[in-house]
Tab-separated table of C-alpha atoms (C1' of nucleotides) in Angstrom:
chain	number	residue	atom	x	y	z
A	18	UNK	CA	-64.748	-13.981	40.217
A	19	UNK	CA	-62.637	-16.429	42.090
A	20	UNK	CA	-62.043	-16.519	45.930
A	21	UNK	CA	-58.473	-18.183	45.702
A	22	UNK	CA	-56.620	-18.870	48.481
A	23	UNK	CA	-53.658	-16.667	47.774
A	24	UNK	CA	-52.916	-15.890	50.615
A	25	UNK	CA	-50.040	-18.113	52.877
A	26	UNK	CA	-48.262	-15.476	54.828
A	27	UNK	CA	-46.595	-14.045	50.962
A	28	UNK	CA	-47.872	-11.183	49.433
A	29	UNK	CA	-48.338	-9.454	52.632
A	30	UNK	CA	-47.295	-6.474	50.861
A	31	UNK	CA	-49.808	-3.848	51.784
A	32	UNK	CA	-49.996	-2.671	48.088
A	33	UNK	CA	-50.603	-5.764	46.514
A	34	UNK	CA	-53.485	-6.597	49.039
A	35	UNK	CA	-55.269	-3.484	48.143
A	36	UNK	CA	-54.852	-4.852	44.809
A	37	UNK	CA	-56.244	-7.974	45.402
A	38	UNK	CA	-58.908	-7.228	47.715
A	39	UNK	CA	-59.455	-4.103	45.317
A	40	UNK	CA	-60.515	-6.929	42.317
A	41	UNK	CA	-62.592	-9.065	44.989
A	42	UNK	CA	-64.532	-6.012	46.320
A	43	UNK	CA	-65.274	-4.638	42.652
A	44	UNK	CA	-66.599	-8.507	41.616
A	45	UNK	CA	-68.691	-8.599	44.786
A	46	UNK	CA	-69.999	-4.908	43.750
A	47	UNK	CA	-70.818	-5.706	40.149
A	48	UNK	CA	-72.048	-9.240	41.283
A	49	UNK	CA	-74.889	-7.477	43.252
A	50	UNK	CA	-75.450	-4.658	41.121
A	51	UNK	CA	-76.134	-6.923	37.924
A	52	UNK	CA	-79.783	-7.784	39.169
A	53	UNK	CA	-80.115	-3.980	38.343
A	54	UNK	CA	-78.780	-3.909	34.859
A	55	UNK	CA	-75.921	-1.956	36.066
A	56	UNK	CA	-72.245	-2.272	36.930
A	57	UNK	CA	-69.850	-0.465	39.511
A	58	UNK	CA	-69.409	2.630	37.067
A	59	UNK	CA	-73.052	3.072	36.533
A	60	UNK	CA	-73.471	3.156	40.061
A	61	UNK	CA	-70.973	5.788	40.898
A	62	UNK	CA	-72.446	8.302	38.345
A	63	UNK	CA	-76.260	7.486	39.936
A	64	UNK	CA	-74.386	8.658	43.423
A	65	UNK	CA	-73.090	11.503	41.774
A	66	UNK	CA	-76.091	12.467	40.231
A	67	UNK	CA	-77.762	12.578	43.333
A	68	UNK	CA	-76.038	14.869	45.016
A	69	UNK	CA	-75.619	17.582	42.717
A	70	UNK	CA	-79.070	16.988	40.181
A	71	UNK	CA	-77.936	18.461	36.747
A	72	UNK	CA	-74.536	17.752	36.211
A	73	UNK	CA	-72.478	17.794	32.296
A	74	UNK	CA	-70.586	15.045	30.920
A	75	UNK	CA	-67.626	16.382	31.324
A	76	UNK	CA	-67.736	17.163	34.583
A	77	UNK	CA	-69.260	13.748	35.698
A	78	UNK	CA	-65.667	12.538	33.696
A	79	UNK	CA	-63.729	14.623	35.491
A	80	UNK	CA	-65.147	13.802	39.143
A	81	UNK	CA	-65.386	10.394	38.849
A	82	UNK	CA	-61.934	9.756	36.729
A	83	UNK	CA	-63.399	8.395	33.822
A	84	UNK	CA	-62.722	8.428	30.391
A	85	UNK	CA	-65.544	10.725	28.439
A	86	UNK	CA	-66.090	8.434	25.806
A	87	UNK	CA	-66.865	6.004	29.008
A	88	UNK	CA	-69.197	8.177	29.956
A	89	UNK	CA	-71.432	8.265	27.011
A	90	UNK	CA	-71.946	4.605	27.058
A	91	UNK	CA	-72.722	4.212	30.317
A	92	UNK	CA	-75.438	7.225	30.293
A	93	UNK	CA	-76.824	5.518	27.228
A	94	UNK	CA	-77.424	2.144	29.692
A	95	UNK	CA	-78.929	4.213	32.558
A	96	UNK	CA	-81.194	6.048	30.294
A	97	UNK	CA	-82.364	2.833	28.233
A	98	UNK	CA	-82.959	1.610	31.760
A	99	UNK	CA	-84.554	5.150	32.133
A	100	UNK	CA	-82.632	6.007	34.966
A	101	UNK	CA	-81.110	9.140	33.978
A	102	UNK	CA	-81.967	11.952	31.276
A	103	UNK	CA	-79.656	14.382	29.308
A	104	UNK	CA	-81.885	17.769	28.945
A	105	UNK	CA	-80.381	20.180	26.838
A	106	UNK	CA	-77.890	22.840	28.628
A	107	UNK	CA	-79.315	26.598	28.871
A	108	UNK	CA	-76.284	27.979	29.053
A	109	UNK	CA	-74.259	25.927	26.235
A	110	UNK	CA	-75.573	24.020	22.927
A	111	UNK	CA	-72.427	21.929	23.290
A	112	UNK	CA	-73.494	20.474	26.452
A	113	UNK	CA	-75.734	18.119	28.164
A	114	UNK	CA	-77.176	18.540	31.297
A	115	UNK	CA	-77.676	15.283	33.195
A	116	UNK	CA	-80.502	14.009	35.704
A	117	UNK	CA	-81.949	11.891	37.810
A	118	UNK	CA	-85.130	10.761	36.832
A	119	UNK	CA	-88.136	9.288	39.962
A	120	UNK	CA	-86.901	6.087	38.578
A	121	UNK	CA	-83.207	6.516	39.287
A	122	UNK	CA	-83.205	7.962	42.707
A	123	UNK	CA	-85.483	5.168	43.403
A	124	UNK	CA	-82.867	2.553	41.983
A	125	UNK	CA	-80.356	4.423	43.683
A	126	UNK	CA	-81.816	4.039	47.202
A	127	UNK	CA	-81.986	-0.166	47.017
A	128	UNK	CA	-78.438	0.255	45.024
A	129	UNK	CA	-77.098	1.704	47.793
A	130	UNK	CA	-78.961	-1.062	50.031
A	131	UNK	CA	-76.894	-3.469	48.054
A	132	UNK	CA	-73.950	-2.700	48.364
A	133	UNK	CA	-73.827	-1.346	51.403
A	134	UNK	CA	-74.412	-5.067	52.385
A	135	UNK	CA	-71.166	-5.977	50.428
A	136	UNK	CA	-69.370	-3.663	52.158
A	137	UNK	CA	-70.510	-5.546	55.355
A	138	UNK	CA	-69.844	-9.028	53.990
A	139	UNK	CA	-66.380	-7.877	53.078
A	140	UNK	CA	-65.823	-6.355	56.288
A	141	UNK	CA	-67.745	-9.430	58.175
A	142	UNK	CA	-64.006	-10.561	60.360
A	143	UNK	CA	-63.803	-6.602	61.725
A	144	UNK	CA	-65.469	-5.470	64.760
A	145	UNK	CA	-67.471	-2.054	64.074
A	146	UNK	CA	-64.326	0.229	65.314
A	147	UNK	CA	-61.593	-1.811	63.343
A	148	UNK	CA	-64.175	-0.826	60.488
A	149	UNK	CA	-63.699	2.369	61.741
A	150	UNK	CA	-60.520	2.985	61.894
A	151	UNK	CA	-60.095	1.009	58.242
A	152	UNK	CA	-62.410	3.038	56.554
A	153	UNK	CA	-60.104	6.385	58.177
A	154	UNK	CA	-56.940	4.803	56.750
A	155	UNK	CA	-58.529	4.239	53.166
A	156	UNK	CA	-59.853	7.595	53.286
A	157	UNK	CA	-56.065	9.268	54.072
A	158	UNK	CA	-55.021	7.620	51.391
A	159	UNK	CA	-57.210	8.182	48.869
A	160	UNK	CA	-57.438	11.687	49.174
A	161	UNK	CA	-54.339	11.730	47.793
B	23	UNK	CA	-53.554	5.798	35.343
B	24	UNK	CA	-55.731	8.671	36.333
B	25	UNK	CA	-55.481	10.501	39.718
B	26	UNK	CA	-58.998	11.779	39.711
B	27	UNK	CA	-60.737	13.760	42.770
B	28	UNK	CA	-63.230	11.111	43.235
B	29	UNK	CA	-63.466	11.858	46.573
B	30	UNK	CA	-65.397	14.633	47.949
B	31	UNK	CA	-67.097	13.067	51.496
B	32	UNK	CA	-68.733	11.119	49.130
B	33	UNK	CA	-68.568	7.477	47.774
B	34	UNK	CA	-67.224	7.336	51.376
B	35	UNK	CA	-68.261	3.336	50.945
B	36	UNK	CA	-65.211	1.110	52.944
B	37	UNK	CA	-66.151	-1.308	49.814
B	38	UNK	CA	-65.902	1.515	46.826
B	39	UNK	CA	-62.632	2.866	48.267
B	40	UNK	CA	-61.015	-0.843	48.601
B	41	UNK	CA	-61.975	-0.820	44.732
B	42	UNK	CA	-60.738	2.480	43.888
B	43	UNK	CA	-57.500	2.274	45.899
B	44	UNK	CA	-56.709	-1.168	45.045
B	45	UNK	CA	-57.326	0.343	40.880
B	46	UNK	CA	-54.856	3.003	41.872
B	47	UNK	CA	-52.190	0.635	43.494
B	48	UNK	CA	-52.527	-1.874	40.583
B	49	UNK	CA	-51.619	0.777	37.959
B	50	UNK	CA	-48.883	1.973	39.958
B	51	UNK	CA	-47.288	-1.638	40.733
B	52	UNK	CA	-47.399	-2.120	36.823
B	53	UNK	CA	-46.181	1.028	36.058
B	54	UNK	CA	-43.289	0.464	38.085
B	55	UNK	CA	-42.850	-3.172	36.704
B	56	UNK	CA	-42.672	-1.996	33.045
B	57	UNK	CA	-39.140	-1.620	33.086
B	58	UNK	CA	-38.364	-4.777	33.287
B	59	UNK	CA	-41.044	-5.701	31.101
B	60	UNK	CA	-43.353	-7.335	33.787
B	61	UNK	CA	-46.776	-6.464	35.057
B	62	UNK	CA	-48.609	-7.564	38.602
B	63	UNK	CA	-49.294	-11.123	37.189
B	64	UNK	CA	-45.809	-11.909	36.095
B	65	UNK	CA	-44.248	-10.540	39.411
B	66	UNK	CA	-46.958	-12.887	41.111
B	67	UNK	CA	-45.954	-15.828	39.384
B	68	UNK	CA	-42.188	-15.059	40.024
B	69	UNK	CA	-43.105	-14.389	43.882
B	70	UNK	CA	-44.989	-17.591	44.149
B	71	UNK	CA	-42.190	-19.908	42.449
B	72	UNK	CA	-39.812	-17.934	44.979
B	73	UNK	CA	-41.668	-19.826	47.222
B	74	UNK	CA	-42.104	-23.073	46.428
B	75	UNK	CA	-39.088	-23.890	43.400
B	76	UNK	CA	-41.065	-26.407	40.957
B	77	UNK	CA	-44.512	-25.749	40.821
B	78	UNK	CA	-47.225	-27.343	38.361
B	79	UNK	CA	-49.143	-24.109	36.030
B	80	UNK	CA	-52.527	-25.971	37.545
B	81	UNK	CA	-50.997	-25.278	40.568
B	82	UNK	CA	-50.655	-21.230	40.036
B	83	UNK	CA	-53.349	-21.084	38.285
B	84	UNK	CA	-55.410	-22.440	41.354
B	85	UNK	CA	-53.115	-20.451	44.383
B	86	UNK	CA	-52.721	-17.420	42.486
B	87	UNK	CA	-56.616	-17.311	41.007
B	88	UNK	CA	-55.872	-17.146	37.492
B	89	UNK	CA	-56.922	-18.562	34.470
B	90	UNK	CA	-55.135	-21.983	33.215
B	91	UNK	CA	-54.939	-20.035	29.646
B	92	UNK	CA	-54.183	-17.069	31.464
B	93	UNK	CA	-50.641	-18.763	32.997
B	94	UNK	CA	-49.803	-20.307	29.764
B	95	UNK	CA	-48.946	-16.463	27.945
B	96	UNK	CA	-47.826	-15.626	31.256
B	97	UNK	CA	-44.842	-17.784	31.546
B	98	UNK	CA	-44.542	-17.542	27.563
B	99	UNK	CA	-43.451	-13.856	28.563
B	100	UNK	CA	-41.521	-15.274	31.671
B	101	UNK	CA	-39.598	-18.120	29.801
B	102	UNK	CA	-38.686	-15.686	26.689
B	103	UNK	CA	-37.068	-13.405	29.288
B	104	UNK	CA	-35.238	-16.133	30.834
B	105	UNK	CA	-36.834	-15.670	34.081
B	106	UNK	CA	-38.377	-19.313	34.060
B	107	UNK	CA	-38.372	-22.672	32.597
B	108	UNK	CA	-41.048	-25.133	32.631
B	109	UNK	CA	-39.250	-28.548	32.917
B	110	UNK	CA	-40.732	-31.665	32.052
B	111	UNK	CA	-42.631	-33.220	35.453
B	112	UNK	CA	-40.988	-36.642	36.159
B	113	UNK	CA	-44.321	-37.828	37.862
B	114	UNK	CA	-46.740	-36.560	35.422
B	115	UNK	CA	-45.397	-36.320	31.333
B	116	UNK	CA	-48.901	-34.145	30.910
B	117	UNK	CA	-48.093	-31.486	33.093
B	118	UNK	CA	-44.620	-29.101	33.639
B	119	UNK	CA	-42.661	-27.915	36.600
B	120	UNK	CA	-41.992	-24.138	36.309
B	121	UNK	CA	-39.253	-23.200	38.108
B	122	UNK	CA	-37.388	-19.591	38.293
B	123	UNK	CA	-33.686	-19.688	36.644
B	124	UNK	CA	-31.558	-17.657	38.605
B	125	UNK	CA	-31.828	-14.216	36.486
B	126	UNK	CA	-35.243	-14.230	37.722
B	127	UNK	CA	-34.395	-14.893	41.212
B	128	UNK	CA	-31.928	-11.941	40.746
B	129	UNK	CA	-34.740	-9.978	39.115
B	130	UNK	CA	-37.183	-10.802	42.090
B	131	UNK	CA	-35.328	-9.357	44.503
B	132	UNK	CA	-35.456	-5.776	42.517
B	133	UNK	CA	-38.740	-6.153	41.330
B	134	UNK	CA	-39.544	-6.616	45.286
B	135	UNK	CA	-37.731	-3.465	45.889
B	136	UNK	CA	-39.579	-1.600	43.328
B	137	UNK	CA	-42.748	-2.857	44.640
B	138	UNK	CA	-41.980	-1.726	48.097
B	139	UNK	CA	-41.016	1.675	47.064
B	140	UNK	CA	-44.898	1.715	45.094
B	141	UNK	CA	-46.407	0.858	48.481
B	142	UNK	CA	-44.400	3.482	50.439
B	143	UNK	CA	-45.180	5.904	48.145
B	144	UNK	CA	-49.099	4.633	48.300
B	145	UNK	CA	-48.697	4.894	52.196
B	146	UNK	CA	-47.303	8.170	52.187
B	147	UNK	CA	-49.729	9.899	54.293
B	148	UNK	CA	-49.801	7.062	57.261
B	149	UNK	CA	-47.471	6.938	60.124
B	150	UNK	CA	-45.374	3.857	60.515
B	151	UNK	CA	-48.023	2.466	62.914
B	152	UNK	CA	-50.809	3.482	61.035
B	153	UNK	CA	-49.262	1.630	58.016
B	154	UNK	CA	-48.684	-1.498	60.448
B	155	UNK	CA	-52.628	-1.578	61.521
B	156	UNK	CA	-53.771	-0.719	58.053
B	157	UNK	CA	-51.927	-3.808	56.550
B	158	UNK	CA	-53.046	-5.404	59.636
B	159	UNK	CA	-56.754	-5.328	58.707
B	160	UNK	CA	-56.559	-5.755	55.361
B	161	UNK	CA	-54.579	-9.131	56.006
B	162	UNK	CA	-57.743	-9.765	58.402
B	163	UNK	CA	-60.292	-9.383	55.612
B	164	UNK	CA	-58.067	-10.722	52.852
B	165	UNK	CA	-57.808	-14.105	54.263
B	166	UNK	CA	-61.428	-14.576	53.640
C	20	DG	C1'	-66.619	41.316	13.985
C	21	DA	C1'	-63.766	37.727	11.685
C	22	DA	C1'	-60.435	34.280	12.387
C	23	DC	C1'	-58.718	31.010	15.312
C	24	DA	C1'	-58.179	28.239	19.353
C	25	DA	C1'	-60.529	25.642	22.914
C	26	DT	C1'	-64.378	22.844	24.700
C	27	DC	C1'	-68.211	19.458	24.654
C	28	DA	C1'	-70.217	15.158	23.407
C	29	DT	C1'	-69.646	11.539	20.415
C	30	DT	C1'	-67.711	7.829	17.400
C	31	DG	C1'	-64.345	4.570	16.111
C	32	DT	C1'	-60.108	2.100	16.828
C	33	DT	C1'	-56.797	-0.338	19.140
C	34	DG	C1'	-54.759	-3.110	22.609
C	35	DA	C1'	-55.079	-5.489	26.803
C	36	DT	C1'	-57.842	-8.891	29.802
C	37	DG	C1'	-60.790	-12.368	31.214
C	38	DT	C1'	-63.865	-16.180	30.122
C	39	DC	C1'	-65.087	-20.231	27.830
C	40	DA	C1'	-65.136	-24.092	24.891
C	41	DA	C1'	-62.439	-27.346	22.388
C	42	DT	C1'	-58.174	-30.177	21.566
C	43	DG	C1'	-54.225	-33.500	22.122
C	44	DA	C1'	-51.680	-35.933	25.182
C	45	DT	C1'	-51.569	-38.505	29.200
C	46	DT	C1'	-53.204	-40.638	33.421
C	47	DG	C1'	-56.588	-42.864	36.577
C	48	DT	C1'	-60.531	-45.930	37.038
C	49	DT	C1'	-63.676	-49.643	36.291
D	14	DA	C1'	-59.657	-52.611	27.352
D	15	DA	C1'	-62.741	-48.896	27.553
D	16	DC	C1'	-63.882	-44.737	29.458
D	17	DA	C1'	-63.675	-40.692	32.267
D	18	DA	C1'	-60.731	-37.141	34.197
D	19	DT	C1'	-56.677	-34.100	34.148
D	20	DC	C1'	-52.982	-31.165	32.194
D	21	DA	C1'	-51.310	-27.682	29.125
D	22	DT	C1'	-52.520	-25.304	25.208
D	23	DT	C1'	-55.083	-22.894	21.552
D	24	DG	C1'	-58.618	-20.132	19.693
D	25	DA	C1'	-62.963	-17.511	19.850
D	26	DC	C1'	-65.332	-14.174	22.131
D	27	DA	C1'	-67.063	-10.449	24.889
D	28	DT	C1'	-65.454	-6.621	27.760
D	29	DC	C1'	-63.055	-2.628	28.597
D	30	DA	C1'	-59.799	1.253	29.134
D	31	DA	C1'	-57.049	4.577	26.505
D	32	DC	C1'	-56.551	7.536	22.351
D	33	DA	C1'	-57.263	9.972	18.340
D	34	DA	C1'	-60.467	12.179	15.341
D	35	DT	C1'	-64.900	14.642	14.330
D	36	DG	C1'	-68.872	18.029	14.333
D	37	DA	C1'	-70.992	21.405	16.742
D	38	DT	C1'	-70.516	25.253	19.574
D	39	DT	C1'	-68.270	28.713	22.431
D	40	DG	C1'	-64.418	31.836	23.950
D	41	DT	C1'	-60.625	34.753	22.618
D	42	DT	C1'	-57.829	37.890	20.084
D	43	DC	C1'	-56.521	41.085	16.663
DNA sequence: GAACAATCATTGTTGATGTCAATGATTGTT
DNA sequence: AACAATCATTGACATCAACAATGATTGTTC
């Protein structure tokens, strides 16, 4: 990714900064998370995963706003990596359940580790309540 | 653009939601650029040459953090619409000044307006002075 | 219970995007 | 004068999201 300076005093348009520093953040994510194998998306469905342990396709699609047919490929890369297993669904033939395998949640923790220090890097000019009180704002406006 | 519930007290990551929100605001900037038949990187370009009247394409492509090829089909799509020119550079006969003709000053000013009305609506659930802070911190972590 | 609609995972396609290397023209340097 | 560097451009390539279509299975309705 580049770092460009485009930033002179324009653009100070709060959208288009969340777009910018939206691009710079997911870079920095993907950046760290490649030593794993994995990218942002992968990542998001090991959270998932690890809250809930046993979850369908669809509903990891639905959760995590991706496209189903996204899905699939990334569960095929986290279970080459052997980070995740589809068992078959008791209750429905059509379905897959989803898991975490030892592996995964163990990937998951220094994932997590990761990024959590590219959160900090991004956040390095903000004292701990301005990270706060950003991390408040993003969240009142993501919830839609 | 999809307008998932992603968010559930988890993936409560400052970084993730800067990458999810700034996803969400880039769709919705391009959605509301389509009219015109623009998307974020043309109304960049524009905004930039608003700026500075005469600018080299190694130029954008350095400020703005794009790819050299990337500017080339970008002001192809600017110049057919009559929104720029590239003129030929009196200093330099191996590079072009790209400079905004005045439909695309006139279509600035509404794409700005557009824009603004995609950030308001983006904001929605801030106060005025919560908006001011938020765009306040952002600038302070976008600035690198 | 038989027919039909809906759902789940999956595949394939298409279009947009970004990255990279290579090229032709021109300029700067030695 | 020779050579390296720069500018815009083109083309190849991988990546990726968005969509439609499919096969298997389940739910629904008459």
């Amino acid at each position: 990714m580049n770092d460009a300076p485009w930033m002179h005093g324009l653009h100070a348009d709060t959208g288009y900064l969340l777009y910018r520093l939206g691009q710079r953040s997911g870079s920095a994510f993907n950046a760290a998370l490649e030593q794993h194998g994995l990218r942002l998306r992968h990542h998001a469905i090991l959270r998932y995963l690890a809250t809930v342990d046993g979850a369908r396709q669809r509903e990891l699609a639905d959760r995590l706003g991706y496209d189903p047919s996204a899905i699939v490929s990334l569960l095929d890369d986290l279970q080459q990596l052997g980070l995740a297993e589809r068992r078959p669904d008791p209750a429905d033939r059509r379905s897959r359940l989803v898991v975490l395998t030892p592996a995964g949640h163990a990937l998951l923790r220094t994932a997590d580790h990761d990024s959590r220090r590219v959160t900090e890097d991004l956040l390095a000019p903000l004292s701990p309540a301005d990270r706060a009180t950003l991390n408040d704002l993003l969240q009142r406006i993501s919830t839609l």
